[in-house]
Coordinates of C-alpha atoms in Angstrom, one line a residue:
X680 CA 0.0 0.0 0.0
X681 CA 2.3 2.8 -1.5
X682 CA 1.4 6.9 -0.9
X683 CA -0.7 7.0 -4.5
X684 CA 1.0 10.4 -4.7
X685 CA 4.6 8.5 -4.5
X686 CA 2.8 6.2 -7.3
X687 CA 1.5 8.9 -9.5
X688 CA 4.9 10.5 -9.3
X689 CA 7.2 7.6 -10.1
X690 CA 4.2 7.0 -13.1
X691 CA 5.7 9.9 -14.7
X692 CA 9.2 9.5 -14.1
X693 CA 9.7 6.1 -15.2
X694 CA 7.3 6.3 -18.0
X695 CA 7.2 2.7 -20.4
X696 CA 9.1 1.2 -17.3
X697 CA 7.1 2.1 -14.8
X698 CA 5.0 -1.8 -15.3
X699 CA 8.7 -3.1 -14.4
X700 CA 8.8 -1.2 -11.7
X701 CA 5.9 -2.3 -10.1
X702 CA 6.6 -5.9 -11.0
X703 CA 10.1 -6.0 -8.9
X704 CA 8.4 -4.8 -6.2
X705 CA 6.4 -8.0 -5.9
X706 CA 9.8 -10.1 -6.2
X707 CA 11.5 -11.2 -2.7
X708 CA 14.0 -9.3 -1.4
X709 CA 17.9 -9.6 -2.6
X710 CA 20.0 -9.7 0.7
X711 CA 23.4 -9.1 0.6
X712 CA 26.4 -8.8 2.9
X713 CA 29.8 -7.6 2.7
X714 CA 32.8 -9.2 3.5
X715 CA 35.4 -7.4 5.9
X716 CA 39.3 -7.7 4.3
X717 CA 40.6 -5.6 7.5
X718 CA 39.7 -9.5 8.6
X719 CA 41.7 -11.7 6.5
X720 CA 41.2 -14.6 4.2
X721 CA 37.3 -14.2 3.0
X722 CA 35.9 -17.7 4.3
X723 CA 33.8 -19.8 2.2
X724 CA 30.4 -19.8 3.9
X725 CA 27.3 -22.1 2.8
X726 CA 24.9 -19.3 2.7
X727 CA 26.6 -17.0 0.4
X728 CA 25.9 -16.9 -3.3
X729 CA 26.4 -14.3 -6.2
X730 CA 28.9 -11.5 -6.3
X731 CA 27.5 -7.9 -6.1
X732 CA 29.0 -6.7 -9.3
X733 CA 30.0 -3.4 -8.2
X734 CA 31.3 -4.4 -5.0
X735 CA 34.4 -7.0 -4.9
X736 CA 33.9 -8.0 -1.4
X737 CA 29.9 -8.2 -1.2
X738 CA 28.0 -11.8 -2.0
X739 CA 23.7 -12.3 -2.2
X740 CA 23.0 -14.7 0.9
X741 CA 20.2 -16.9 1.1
X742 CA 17.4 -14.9 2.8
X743 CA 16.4 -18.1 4.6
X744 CA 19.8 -18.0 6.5
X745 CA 20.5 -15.9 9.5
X746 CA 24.3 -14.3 9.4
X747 CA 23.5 -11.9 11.9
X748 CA 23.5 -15.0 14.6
X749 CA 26.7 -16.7 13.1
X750 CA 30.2 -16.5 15.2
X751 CA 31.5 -14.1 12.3
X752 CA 29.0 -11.8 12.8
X753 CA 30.7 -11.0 16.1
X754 CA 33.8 -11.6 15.2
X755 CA 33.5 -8.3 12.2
X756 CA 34.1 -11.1 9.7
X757 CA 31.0 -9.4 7.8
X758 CA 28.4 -6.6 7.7
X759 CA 24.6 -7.0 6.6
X760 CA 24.3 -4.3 3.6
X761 CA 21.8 -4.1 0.8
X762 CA 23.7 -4.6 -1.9
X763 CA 22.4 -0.9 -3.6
X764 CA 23.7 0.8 -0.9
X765 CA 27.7 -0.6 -1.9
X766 CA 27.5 1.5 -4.8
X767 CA 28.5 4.9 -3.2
X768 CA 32.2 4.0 -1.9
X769 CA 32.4 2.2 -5.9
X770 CA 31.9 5.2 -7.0
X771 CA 34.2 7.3 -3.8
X772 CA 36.8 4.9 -4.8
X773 CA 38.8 5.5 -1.6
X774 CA 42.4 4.5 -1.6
X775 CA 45.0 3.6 1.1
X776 CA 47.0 6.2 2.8
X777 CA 44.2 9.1 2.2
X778 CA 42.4 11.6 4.7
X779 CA 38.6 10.5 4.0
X780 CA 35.4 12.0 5.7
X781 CA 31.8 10.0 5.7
X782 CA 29.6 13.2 6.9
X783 CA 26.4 11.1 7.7
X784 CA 27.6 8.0 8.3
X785 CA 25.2 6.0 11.0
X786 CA 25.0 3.0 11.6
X787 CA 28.2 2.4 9.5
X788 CA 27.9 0.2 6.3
X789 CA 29.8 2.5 4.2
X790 CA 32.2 3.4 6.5
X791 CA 33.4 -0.2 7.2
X792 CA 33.5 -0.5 3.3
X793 CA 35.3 2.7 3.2
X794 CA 38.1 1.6 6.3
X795 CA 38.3 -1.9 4.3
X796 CA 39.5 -0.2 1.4
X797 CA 42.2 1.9 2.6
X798 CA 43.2 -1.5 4.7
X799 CA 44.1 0.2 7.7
X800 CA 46.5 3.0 5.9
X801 CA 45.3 6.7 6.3
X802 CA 42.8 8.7 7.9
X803 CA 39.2 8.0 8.3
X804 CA 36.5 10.5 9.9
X805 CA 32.7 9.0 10.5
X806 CA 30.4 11.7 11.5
X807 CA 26.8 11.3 13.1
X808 CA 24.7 13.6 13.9
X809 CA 22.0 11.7 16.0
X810 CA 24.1 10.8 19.5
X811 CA 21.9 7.6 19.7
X812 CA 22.7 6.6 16.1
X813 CA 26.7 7.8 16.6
X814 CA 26.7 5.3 19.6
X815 CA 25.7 2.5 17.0
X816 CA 28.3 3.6 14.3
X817 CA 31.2 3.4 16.6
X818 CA 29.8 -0.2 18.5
X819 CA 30.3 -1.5 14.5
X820 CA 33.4 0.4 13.7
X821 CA 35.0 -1.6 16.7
X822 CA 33.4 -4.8 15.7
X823 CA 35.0 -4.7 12.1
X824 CA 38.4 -3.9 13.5
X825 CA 38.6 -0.6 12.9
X826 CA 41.7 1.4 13.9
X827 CA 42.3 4.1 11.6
X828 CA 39.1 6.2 12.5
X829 CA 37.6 9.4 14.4
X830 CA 34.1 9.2 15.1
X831 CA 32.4 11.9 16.2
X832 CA 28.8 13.5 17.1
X833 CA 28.9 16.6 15.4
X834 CA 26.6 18.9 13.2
X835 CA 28.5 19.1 9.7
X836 CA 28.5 22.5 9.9
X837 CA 30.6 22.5 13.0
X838 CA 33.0 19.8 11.1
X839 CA 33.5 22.8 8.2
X840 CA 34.1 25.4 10.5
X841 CA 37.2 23.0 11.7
X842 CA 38.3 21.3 9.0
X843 CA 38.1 22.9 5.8
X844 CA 40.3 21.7 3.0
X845 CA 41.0 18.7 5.2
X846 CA 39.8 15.3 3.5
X847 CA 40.8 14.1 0.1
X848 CA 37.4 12.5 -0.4
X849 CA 34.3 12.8 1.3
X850 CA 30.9 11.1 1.0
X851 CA 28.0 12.2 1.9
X852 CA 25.3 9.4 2.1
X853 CA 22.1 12.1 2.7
X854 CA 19.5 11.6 5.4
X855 CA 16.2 11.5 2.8
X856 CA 12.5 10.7 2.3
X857 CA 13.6 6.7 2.0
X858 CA 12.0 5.6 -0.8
X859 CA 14.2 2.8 -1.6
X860 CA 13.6 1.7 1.9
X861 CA 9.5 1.2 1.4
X862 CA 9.6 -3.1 1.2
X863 CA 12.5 -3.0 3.7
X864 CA 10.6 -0.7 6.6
X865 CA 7.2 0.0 6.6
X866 CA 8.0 3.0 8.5
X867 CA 9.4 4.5 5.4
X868 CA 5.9 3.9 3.9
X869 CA 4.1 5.8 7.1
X870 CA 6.6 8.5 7.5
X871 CA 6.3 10.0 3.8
X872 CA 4.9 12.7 2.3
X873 CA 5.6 15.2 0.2
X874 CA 6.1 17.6 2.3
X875 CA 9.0 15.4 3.7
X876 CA 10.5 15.5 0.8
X877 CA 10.7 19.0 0.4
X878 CA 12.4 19.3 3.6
X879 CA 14.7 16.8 2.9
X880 CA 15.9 18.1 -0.2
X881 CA 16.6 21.2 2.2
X882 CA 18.4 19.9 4.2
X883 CA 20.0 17.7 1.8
X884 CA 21.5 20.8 0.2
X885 CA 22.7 22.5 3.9
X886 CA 24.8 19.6 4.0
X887 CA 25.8 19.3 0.9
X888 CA 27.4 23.1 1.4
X889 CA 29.4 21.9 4.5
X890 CA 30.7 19.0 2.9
X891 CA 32.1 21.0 0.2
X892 CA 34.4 23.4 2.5
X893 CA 35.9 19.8 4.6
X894 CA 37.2 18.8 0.8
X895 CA 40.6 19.7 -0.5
X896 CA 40.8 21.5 -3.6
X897 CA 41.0 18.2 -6.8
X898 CA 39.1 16.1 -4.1
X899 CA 36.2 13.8 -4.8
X900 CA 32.7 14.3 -3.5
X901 CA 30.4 11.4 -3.7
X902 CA 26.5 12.8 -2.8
X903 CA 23.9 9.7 -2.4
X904 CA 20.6 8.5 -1.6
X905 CA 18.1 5.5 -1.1
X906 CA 15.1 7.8 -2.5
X907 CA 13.8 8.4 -5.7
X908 CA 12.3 11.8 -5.8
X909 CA 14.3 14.4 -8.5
X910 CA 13.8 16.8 -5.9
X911 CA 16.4 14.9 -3.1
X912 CA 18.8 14.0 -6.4
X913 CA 19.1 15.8 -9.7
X914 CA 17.5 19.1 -8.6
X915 CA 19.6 19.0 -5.2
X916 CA 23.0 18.7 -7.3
X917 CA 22.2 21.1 -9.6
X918 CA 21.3 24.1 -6.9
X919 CA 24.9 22.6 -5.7
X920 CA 26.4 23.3 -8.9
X921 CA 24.6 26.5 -9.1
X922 CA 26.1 28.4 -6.3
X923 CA 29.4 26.3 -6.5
X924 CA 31.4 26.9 -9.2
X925 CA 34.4 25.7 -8.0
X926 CA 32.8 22.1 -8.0
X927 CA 32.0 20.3 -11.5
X928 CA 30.9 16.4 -12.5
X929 CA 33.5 14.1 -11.9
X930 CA 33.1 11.1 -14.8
X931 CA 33.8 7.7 -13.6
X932 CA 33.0 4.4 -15.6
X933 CA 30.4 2.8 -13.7
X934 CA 28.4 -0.4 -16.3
X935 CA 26.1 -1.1 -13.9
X936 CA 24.3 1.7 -13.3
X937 CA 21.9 4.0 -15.4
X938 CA 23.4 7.5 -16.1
X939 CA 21.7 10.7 -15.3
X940 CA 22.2 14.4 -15.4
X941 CA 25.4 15.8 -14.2
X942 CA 27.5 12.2 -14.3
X943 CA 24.7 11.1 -11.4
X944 CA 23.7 7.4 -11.2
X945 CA 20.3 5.7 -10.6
X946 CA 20.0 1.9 -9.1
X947 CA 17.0 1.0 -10.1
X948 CA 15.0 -2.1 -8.0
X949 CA 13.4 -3.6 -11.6
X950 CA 17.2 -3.0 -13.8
X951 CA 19.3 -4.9 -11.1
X952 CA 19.4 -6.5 -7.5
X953 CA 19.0 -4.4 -4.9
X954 CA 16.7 -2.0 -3.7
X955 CA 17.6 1.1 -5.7
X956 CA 20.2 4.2 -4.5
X957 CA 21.4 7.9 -6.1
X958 CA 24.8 9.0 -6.6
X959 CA 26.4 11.6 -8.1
X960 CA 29.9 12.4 -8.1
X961 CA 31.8 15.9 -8.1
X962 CA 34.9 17.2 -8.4
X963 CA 36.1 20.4 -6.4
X964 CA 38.6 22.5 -9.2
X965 CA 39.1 25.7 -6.9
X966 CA 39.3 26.9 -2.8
X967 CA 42.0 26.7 -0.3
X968 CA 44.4 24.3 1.3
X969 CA 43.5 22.6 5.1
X970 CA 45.6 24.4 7.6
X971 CA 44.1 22.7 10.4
X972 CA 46.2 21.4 13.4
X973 CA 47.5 17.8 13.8
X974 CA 47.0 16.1 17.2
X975 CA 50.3 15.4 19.2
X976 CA 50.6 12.2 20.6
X977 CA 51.9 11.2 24.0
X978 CA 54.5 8.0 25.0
X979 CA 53.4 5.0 25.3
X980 CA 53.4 3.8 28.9
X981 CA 55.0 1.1 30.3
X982 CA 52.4 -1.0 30.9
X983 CA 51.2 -1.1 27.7
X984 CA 54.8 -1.8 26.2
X985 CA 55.0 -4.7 28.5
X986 CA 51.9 -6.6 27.5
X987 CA 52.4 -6.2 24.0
X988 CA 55.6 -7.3 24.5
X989 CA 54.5 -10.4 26.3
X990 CA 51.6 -10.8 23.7
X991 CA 54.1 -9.5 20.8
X992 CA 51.9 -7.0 19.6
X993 CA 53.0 -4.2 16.9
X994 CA 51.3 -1.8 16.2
X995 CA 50.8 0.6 12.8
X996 CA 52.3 3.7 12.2
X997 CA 50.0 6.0 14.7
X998 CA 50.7 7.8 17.8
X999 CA 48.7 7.5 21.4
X1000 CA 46.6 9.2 23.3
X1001 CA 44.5 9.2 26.3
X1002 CA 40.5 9.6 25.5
X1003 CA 38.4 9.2 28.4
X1004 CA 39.9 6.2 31.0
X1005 CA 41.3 4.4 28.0
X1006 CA 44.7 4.6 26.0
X1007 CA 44.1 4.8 22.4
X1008 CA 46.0 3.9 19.2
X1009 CA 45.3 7.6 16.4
X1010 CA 46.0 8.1 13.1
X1011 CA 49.2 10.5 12.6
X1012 CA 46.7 12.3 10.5
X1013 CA 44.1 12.5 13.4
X1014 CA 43.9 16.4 13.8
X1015 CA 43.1 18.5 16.8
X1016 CA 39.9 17.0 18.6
X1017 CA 39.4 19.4 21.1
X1018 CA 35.9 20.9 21.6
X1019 CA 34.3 18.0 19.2
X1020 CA 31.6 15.6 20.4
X1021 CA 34.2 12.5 19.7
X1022 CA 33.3 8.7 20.6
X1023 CA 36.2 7.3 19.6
X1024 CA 39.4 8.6 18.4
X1025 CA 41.2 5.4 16.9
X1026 CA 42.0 2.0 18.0
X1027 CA 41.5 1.4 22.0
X1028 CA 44.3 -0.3 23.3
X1029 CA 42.7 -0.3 27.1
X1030 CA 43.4 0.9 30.3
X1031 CA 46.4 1.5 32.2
X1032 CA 46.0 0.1 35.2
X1033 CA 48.9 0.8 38.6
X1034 CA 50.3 -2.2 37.9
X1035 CA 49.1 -3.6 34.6
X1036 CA 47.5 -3.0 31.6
X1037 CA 43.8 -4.5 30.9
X1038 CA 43.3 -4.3 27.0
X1039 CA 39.8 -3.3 25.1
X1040 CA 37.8 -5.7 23.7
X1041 CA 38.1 -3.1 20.5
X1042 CA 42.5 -4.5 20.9
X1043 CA 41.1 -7.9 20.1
X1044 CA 38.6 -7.5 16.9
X1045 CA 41.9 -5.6 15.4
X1046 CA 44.4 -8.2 16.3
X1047 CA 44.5 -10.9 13.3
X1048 CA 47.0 -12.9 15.9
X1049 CA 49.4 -12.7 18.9
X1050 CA 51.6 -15.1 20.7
X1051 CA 48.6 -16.6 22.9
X1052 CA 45.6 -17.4 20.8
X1053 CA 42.8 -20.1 21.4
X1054 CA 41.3 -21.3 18.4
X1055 CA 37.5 -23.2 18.0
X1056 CA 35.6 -23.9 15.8
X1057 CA 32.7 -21.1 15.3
X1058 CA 29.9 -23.7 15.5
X1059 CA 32.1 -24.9 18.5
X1060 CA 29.8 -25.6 22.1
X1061 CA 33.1 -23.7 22.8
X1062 CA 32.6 -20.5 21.2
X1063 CA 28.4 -20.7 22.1
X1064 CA 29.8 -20.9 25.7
X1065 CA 32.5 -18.1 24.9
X1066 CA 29.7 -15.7 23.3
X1067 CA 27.5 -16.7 26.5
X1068 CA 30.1 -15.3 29.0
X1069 CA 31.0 -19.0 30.3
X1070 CA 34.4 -19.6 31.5
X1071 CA 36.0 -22.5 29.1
X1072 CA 38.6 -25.5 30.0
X1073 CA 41.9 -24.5 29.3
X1074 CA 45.6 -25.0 30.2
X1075 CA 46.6 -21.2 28.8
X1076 CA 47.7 -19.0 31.8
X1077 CA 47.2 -15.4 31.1
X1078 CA 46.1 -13.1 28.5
X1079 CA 45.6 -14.9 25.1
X1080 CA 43.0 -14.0 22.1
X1081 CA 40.1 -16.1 21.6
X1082 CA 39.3 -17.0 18.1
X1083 CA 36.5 -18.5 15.9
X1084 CA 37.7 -20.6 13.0
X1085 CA 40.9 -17.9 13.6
X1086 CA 39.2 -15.1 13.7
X1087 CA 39.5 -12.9 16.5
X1088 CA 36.4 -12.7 18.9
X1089 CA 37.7 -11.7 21.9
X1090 CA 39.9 -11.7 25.1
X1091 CA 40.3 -14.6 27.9
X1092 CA 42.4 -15.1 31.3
X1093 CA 43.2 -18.1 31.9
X1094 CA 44.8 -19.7 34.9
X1095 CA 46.0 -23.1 33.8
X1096 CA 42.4 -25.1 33.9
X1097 CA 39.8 -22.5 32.8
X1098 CA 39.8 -19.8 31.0
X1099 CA 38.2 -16.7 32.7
X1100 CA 35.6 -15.0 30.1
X1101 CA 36.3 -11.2 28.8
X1102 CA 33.8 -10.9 26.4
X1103 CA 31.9 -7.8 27.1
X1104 CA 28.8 -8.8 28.8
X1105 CA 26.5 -6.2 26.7
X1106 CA 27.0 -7.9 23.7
X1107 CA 26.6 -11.5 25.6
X1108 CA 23.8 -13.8 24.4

């Protein structure tokens, strides 16, 4: 039961196609998930089907299957995404090494497609508005093994004011009227109106203006959405391009997709699987470079060099600091963070305790391996038991990384017979 103004709308813009439209409506569902190469060797898992062309790393599942319940759910081995929704990093095409922003970037599928492409090399800055939303976005950025990011809790405007100039390439995945999201939430259905769009496509464009001042002149800007309406899209790029001149359609070979106005893409749900998306891609030719300040970073303490020597842990190249109780692991490109709403400021290594160092449960879902690991198989009673917050037999004593299939879960204690459970116990089942 669509808004029959949405209908009468998307009558008119699709024309001869609109039949098709309606038709892949009735169709199931694609699902799709994404693989995480900050992980490792991609597994072979009996679910997983098809490639998603424009995405290397992303497979169709069976949508009778449940991956959200599977070990390497928890261990970051994967993240649920709708296959549309890959398109926008395709098309950012972020690289290792660079400074890269995601502006609205809750709950954190592109992000974690972003961080696995620069594999762990560069700066990465996720940005959410909503605090509850933010708290979500960093919860998954430590569960894919994140190190190299900021997240923050900002309005975009307040990121501008600090950073202009700052980010080789920035995406900005728009809050919108959610069109492509009407067979996936029923909310999206409820919530809609036109009037919503209108004051989307506002707002769509007040963020689109911030964005443009945190890029560095010859950066990339990569504007999407899961809507439909012109209005959020095409008519939001063009008053961009309107009042920006120093910004101009960046072309970029992209098969799968159907071209628009302006180098801008369309995903549409009845010319491909997925559920349909927007991008458009710019260029900034003109404005000034970042002068913003780099954060210094502070000596590693002693408790901290001893358990990673114990564990022989190495770290990247990065520099520490403290945030909150907690010693973290930056960026060298993490810049000045002072008087911003951050949640997390890189990898946290832990706390330093008086006499020892207790490491983060974020330390573990990085670490790929260390000199103490327990392995088990993922559909192990051992690893239900683990993710359960049981202790397990063991003859380990001390620190050592727990691992599913060798892929890191999370952190045990053991004293010689059993090994003491440090899984967190909010993410316990």
């Amino acid at each position: 039961m669509l808004p029959e103004a949405f209908l009468n709308r998307m009558k008119k813009q699709l024309g001869e196609e609109y039949p098709e439209y309606l038709q892949s409506l009735e169709r199931p569902r694609a699902v799709a998930l994404r693989f995480n190469p900050l992980k490792g060797a991609v597994p072979q898992l009996p679910f997983t089907g098809a490639g998603v062309p424009w995405e290397p790393m992303g497979h169709y599942y069976d949508p009778e299957a449940r991956p959200g319940l599977h070990p390497y759910h928890e261990a970051g081995v994967y993240y649920l995404q709708e296959a549309s929704a890959m398109a926008p990093v395709s098309l950012l095409d972020p690289q290792p090494g660079e400074r890269v922003l995601d502006l609205c970037a809750a709950p954190g599928g592109k992000t974690t497609q972003i961080a696995g492409r620069m594999g762990g090399q560069g700066f990465l800055l996720c940005n959410e508005i909503n605090p509850k939303r933010a708290k979500i976005l960093s919860r998954n950025i430590e569960r894919l093994g994140v190190a190299n990011a900021l997240v923050t809790n900002e309005h975009p405007e307040n990121l501008a004011q600090r950073l202009p100039g700052y980010f080789d390439r920035v995406l900005i995945d728009a809050p919108c009227s959610g069109e492509g999201m009407f067979r996936k939430e029923e909310a999206a259905v409820t919530d809609w109106s036109e009037e919503t769009v209108s004051m989307c496509a506002r707002r769509q464009l007040e963020i689109l203006r911030s964005g443009a001042r945190l890029l560095r002149p010859g950066g990339r800007l990569v504007y999407s959405t899961c809507t439909f309406a012109p209005a959020e899209n095409e008519e939001t790029i063009a008053a961009f391009l309107a009042e920006h001149p120093d910004f101009q359609p960046d072309t970029v070979e992209a098969p799968w997709f159907t071209p628009g106005e302006n180098d801008s893409f369309r995903l549409w749900p009845h010319k491909l699987l997925g559920e349909g998306h927007f991008a458009a891609v710019l260029r900034k030719v003109g404005g000034e470079e970042s002068t913003a300040e780099v954060c210094p970073g502070e000596k590693l303490p002693k408790q901290w060099l001893d358990f990673a020597k114990q564990l022989n842990i190495s770290l990247p190249e990065g520099k520490a600091i403290s945030f909150g109780s907690s010693l973290y692991w930056a960026p060298s490109d993490l810049p000045n963070i002072a008087r911003l709403k951050v949640l997390r400021p890189g990898l946290e290594l832990g706390e330093v305790k008086k006499d020892r160092f207790e490491p983060a449960h974020a330390l573990a879902l990085w670490l790929k391996d260390c000199s103490t690991v327990v392995s088990f198989p993922a559909e192990s009673s051992e690893i239900k038991a683990y993710l359960h917050g049981d202790v397990i037999p063991s003859a380990v004593r001390g620190w050592c990384l727990v691992q599913a299939d060798n892929y890191s879960i999370g952190w045990g204690k053991g004293d010689g017979n059993l090994l003491k459970n440090h899984y967190p116990k909010g993410l316990r089942r």
